[in-house]
Short mmCIF file of C-alpha atoms in Angstrom, two decimals:
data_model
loop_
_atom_site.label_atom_id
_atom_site.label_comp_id
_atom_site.label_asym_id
_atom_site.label_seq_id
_atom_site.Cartn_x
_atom_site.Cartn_y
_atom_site.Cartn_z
CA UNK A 1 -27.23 -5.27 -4.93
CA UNK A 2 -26.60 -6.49 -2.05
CA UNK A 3 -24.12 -5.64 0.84
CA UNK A 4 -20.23 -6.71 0.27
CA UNK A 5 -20.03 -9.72 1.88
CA UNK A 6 -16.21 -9.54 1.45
CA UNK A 7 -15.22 -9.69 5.69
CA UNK A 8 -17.67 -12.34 6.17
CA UNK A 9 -15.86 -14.61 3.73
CA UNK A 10 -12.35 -13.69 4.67
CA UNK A 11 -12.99 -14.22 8.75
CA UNK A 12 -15.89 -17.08 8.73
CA UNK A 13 -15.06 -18.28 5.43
CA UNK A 14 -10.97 -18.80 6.50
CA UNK A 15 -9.37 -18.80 3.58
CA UNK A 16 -6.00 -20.92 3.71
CA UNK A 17 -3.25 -19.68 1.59
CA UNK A 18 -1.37 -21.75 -0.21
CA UNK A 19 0.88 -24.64 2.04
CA UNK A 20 0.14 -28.68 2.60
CA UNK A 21 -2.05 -28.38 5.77
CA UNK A 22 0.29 -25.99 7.28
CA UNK A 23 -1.86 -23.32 7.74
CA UNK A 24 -1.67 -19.86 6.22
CA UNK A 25 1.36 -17.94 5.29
CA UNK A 26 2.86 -14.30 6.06
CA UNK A 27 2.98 -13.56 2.24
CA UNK A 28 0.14 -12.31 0.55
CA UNK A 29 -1.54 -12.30 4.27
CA UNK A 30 -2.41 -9.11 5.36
CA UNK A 31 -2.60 -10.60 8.91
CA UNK A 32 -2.97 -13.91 10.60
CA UNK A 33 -5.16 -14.78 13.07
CA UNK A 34 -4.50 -18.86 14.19
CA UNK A 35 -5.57 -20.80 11.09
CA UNK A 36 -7.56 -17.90 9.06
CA UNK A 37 -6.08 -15.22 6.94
CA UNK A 38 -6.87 -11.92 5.58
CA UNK A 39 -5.10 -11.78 2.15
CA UNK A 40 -3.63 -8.15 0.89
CA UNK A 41 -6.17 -8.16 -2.06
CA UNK A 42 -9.18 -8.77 -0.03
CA UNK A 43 -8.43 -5.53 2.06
CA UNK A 44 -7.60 -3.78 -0.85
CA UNK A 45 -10.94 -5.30 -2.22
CA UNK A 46 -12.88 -3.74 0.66
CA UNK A 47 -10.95 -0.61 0.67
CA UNK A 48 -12.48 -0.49 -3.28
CA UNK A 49 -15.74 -0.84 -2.67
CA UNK A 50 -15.93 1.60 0.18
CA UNK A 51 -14.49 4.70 -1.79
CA UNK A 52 -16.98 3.42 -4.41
CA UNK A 53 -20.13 3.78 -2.29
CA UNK A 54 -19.41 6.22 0.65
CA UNK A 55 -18.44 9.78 0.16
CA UNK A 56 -16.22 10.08 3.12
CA UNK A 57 -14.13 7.09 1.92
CA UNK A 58 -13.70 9.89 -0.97
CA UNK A 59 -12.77 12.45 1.11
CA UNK A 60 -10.16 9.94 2.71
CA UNK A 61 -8.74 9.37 -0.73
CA UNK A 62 -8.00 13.29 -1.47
CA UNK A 63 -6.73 13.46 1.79
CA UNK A 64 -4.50 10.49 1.38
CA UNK A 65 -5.42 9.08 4.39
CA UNK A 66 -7.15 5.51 3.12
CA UNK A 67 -4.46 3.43 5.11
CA UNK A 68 -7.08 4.05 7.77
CA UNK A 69 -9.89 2.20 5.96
CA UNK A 70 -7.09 -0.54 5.82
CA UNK A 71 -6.07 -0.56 9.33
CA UNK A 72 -9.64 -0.47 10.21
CA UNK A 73 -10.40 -3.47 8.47
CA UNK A 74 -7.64 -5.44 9.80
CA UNK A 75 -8.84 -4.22 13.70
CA UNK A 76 -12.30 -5.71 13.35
CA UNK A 77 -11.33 -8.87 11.56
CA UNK A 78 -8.72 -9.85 14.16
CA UNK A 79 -11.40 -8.78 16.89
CA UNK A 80 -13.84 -10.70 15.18
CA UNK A 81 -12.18 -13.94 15.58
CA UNK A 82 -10.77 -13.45 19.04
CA UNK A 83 -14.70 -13.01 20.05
CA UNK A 84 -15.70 -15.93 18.46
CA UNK A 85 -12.18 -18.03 20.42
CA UNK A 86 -13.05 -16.19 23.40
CA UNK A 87 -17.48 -17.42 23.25
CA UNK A 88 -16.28 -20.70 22.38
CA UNK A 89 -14.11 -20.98 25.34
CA UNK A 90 -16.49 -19.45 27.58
CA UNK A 91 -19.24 -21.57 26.37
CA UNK A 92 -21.12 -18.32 25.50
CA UNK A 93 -23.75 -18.57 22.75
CA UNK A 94 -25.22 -14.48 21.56
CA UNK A 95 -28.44 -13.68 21.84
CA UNK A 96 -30.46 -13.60 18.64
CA UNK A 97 -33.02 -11.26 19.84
CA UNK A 98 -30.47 -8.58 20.64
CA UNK A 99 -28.38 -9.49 17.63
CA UNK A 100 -32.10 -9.20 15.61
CA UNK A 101 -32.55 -5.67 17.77
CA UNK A 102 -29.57 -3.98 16.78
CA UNK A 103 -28.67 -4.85 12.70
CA UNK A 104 -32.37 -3.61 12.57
CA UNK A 105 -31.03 -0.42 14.04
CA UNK A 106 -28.38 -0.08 11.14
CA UNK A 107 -28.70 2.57 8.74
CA UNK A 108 -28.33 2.12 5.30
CA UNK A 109 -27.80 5.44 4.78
CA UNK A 110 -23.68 6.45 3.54
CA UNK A 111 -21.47 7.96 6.50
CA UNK A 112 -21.07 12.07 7.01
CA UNK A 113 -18.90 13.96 8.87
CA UNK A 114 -20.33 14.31 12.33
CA UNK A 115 -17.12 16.21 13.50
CA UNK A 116 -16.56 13.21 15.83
CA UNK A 117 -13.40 12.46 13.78
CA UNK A 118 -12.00 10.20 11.12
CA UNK A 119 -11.52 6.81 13.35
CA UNK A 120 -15.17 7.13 14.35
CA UNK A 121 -16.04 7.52 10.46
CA UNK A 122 -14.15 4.77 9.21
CA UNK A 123 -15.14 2.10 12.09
CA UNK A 124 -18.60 2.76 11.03
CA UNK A 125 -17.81 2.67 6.92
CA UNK A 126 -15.57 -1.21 7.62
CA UNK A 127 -18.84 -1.79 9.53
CA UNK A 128 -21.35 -1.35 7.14
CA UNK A 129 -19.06 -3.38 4.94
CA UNK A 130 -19.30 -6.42 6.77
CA UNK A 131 -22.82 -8.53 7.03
CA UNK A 132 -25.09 -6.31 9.57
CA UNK A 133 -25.62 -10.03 11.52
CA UNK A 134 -22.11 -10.55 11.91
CA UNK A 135 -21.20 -6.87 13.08
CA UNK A 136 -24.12 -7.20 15.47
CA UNK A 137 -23.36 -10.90 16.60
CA UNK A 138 -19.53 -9.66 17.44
CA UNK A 139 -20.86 -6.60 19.88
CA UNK A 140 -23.68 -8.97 21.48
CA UNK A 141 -21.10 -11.26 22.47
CA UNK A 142 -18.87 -9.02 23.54
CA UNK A 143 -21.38 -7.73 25.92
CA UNK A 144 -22.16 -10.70 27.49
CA UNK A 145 -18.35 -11.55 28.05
CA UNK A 146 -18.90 -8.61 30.00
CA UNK A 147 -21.79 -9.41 31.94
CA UNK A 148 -20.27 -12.72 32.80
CA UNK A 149 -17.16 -11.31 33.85
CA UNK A 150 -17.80 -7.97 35.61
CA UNK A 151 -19.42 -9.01 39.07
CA UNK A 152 -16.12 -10.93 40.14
CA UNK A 153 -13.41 -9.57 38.21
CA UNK A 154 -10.71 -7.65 40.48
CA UNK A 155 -7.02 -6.70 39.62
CA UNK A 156 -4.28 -6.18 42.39
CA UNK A 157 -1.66 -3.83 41.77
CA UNK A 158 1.19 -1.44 42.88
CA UNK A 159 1.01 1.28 40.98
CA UNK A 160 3.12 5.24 40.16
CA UNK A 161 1.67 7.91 37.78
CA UNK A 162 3.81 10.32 36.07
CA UNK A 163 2.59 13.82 35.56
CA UNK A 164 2.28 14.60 32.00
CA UNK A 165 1.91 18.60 30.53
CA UNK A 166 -0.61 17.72 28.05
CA UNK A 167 -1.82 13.91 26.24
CA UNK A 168 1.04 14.46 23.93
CA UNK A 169 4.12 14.46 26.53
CA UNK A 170 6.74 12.49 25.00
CA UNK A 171 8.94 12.90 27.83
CA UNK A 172 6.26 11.38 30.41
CA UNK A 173 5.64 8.72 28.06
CA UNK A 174 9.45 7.99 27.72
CA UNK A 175 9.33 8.07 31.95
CA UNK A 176 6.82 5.58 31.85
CA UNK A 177 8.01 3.16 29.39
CA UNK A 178 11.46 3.44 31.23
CA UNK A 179 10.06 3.06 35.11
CA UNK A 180 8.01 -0.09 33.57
CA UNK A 181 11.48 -1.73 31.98
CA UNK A 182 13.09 -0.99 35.36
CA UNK A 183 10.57 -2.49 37.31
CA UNK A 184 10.39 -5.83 34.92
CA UNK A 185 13.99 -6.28 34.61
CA UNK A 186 14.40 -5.90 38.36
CA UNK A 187 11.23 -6.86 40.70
CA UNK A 188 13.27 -6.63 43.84
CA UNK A 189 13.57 -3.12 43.60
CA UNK A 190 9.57 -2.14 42.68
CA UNK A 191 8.32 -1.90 46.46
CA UNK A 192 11.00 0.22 47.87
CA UNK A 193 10.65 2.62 44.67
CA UNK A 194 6.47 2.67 44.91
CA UNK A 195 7.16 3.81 48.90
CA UNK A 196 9.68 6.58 48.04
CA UNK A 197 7.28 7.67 44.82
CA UNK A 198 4.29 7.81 46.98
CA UNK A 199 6.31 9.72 49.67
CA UNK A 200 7.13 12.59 46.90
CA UNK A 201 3.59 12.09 45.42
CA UNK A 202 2.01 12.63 49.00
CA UNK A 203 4.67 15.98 49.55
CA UNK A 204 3.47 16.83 46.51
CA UNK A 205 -0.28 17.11 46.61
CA UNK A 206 0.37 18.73 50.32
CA UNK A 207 2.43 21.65 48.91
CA UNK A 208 -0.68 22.00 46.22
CA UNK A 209 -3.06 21.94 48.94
CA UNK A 210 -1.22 24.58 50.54
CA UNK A 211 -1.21 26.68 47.18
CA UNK A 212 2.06 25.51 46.13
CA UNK A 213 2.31 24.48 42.14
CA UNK A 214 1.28 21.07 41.80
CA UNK A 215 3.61 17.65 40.72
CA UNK A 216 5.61 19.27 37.25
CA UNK A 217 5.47 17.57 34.62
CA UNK A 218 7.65 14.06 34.55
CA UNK A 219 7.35 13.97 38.48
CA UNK A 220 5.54 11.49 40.60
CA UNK A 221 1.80 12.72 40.76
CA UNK A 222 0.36 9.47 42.20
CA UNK A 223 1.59 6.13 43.92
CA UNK A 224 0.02 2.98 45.88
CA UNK A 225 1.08 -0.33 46.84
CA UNK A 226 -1.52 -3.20 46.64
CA UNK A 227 -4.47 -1.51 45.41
CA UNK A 228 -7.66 -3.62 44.85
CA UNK A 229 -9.90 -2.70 42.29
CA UNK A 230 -12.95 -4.28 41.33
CA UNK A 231 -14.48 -3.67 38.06
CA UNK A 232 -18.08 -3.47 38.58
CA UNK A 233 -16.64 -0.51 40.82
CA UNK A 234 -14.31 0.82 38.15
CA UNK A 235 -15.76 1.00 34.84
CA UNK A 236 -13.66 2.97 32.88
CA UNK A 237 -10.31 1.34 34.12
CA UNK A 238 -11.85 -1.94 33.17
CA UNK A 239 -12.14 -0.92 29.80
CA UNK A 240 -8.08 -0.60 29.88
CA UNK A 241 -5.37 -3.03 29.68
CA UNK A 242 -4.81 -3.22 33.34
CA UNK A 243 -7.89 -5.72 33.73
CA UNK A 244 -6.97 -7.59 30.58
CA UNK A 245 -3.15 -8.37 31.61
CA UNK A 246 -2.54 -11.41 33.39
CA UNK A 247 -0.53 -11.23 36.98
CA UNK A 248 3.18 -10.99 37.35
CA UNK A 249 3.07 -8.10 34.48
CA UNK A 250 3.64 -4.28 33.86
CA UNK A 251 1.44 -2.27 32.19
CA UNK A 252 1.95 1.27 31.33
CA UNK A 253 -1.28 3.47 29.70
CA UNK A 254 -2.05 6.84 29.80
CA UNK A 255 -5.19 8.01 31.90
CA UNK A 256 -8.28 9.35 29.65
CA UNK A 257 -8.93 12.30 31.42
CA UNK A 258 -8.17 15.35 29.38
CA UNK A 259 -7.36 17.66 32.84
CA UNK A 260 -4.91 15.19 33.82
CA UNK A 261 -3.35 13.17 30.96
CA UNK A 262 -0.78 11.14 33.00
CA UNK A 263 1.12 8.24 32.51
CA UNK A 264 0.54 5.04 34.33
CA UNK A 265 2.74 2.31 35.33
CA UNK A 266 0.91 -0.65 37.30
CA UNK A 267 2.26 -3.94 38.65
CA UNK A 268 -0.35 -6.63 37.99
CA UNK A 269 0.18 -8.96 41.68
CA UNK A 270 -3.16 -10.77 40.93
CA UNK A 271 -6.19 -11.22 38.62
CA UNK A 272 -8.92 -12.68 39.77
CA UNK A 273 -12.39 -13.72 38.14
CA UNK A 274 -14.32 -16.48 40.22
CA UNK A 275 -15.14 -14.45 43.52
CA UNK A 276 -16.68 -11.22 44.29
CA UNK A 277 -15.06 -8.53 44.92
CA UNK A 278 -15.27 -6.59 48.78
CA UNK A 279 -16.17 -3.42 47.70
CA UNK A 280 -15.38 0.09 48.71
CA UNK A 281 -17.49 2.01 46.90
CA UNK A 282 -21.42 0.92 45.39
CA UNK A 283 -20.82 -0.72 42.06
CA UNK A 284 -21.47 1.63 38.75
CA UNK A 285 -24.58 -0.22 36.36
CA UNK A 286 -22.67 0.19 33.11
CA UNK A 287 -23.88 1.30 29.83
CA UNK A 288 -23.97 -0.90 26.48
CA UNK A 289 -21.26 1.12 24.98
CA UNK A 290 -19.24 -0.02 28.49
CA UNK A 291 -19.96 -3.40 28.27
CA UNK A 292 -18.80 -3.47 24.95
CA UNK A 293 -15.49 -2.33 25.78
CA UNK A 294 -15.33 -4.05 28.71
CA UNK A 295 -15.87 -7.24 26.61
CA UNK A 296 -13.02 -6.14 23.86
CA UNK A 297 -11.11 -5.45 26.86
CA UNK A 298 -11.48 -9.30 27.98
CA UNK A 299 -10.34 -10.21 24.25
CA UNK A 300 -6.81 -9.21 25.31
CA UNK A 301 -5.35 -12.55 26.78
CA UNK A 302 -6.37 -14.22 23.76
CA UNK A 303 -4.13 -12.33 21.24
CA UNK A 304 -1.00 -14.29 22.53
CA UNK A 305 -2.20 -17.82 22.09
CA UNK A 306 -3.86 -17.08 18.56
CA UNK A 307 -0.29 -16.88 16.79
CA UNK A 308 -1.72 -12.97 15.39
CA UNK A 309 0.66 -11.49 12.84
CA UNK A 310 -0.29 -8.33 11.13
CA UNK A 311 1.71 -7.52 7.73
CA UNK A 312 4.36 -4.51 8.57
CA UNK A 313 2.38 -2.22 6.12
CA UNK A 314 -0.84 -1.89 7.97
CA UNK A 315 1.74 -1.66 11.06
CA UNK A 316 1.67 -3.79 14.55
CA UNK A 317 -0.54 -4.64 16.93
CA UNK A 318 -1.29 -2.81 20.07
CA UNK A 319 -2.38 -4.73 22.59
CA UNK A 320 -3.02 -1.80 25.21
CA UNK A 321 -5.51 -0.12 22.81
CA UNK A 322 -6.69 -3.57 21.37
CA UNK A 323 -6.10 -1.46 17.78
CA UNK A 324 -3.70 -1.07 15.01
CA UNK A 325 -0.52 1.46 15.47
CA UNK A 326 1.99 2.88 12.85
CA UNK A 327 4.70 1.79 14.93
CA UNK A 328 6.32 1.01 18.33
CA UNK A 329 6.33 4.27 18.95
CA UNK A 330 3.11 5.24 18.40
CA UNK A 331 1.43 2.67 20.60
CA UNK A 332 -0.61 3.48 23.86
CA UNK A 333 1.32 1.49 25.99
CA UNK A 334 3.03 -1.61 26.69
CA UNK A 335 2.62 -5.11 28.96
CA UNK A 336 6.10 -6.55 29.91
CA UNK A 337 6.46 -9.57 32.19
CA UNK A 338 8.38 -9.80 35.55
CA UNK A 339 11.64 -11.11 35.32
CA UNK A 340 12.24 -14.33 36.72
CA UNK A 341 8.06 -14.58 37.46
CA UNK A 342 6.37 -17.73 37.13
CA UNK A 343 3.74 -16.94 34.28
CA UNK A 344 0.41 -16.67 35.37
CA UNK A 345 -3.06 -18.23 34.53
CA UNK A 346 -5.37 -15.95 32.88
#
């Protein structure tokens, strides 16, 4: 027997619900993506078949944890079609060979426990669900949205971290959220409250110098006004939602360094993508896995005009981590627009 071919035929295939040329419908959907659907038994379909053939899909089960598998499947279905709106647009067309190069690299062999954790299990189970081509075709694209991209694509943007005790900080999380409301409900105020935060962070990181403690947590531990940052020169903050917002916004993320997990509130000014960008420092030659974040990264501005509505069980979208959260509160950020800002061109 042969692989399910169950994602290729929900995403390529596009099955309509019922309606007279209206396009699909929330019920039965287990989300929407423009005109295609992913119906509630077609997840629960795919869910079937991988308990059936992979032991850790078991384990899942017993641990009563198999809403991942179906979160999982929803993430790489909507991603699939916003990579096949975004090549289209881009007049991008993958390259075979490489598509060829890596489903020959796929393993038939069931997924174990690595110890790199359950996401990284189940995004490789939904994967060897889908049609090896497909998977492959979706990560080759990505890529070269990348490559196309990266040379001249440069964000402006004020920005204020908050110190945060450990990744888990709900306080400096609440900080954030609330500085980025403040600053979108009231642009007037954002460049007089960047100068005083950078004043503190500057006092700061001078009393530290001098052996003093450093920022505490929910205090100012970084500020700028105007910052350029090119991504060729910035790799791993162009794999986060800062390069994939459009200007006049606020974006609020966490950093990924484990010694400092702060918060991070930025004011998108500008986004550019048709010039290079002055540099001041050499530009980093990025990695596949980079590119291919970099490239899911670029999917972002494409999620608002494809109408996407995920079904309430599998829970919402999060556009900062480009994934599937529980809830609002659970997400890994937010993007807000400026009051009163013209919207911008992506």
């Amino acid at each position: 027997m042969g692989r399910p071919r169950a994602l290729v035929a929900v995403v390529a295939g596009a099955l309509l619900l019922a309606g007279c040329g209206a396009g699909p419908g929330q019920v039965g959907s287990a989300v929407i993506v423009g005109d295609r659907s992913v119906s509630l038994d077609q997840v629960q379909s795919m869910i079937d078949q991988a308990v059936r053939d992979q032991p850790y899909a078991q384990k899942l089960a017993r641990e009563h944890k198999i809403d991942l598998l179906g979160r999982e499947i929803i993430r790489q279905s909507v991603l699939h079609e916003l990579t096949l709106r975004a090549a289209k647009q881009e007049g991008i067309v993958a390259d075979q060979a490489k598509i060829a190069g890596l489903a020959a690299k796929e393993s038939a062999a069931p997924v174990t426990d690595t110890g790199q954790g359950d996401q990284v299990a189940v995004t490789e189970i939904v994967s060897k669900l889908r049609d090896k081509n497909e998977t492959a075709g979706d990560v080759v694209l990505e890529q070269q949205l990348a490559e196309k991209y990266l040379p001249k694509l440069s964000v402006g943007a004020d920005y204020v971290g908050i110190s945060a005790a450990a990744a888990n900080d709900k306080d400096a999380r609440a900080r954030a959220f609330d500085l980025a409301k403040q600053f979108a409900d009231d642009p007037g105020k954002i460049q007089g409250a960047i100068q005083q935060a950078s004043q503190a962070a500057q006092a700061a990181q001078q009393a530290q110098q001098s052996g003093g403690p450093g920022p505490a947590p929910g205090d100012v531990s970084d500020a700028g006004l105007t910052e350029l940052f090119g991504a060729s020169q910035y790799l791993a903050l162009a794999q986060t939602a800062l390069f994939g917002s459009a200007a006049n916004s606020v974006v609020v993320f966490q950093a990924r360094m484990p010694t400092k997990p702060d918060w991070y509130v930025f004011v998108v000014r500008t986004r550019g993508t048709d010039k290079a960008v002055p540099a001041d420092q050499e530009a980093q030659k990025p990695t596949d896995e980079q590119l291919t974040a970099i490239g899911t990264r670029l999917l972002q501005p494409y999620v608002g005009p494809s109408g996407l509505r995920v079904n309430p069980r599998y829970g919402v979208w999060d556009v900062v981590s480009m994934n599937l959260a529980t809830n609002q509160d659970a997400t890994q950020g937010t993007v807000l627009p400026l009051r009163g800002a013209a919207p911008a061109q992506q």
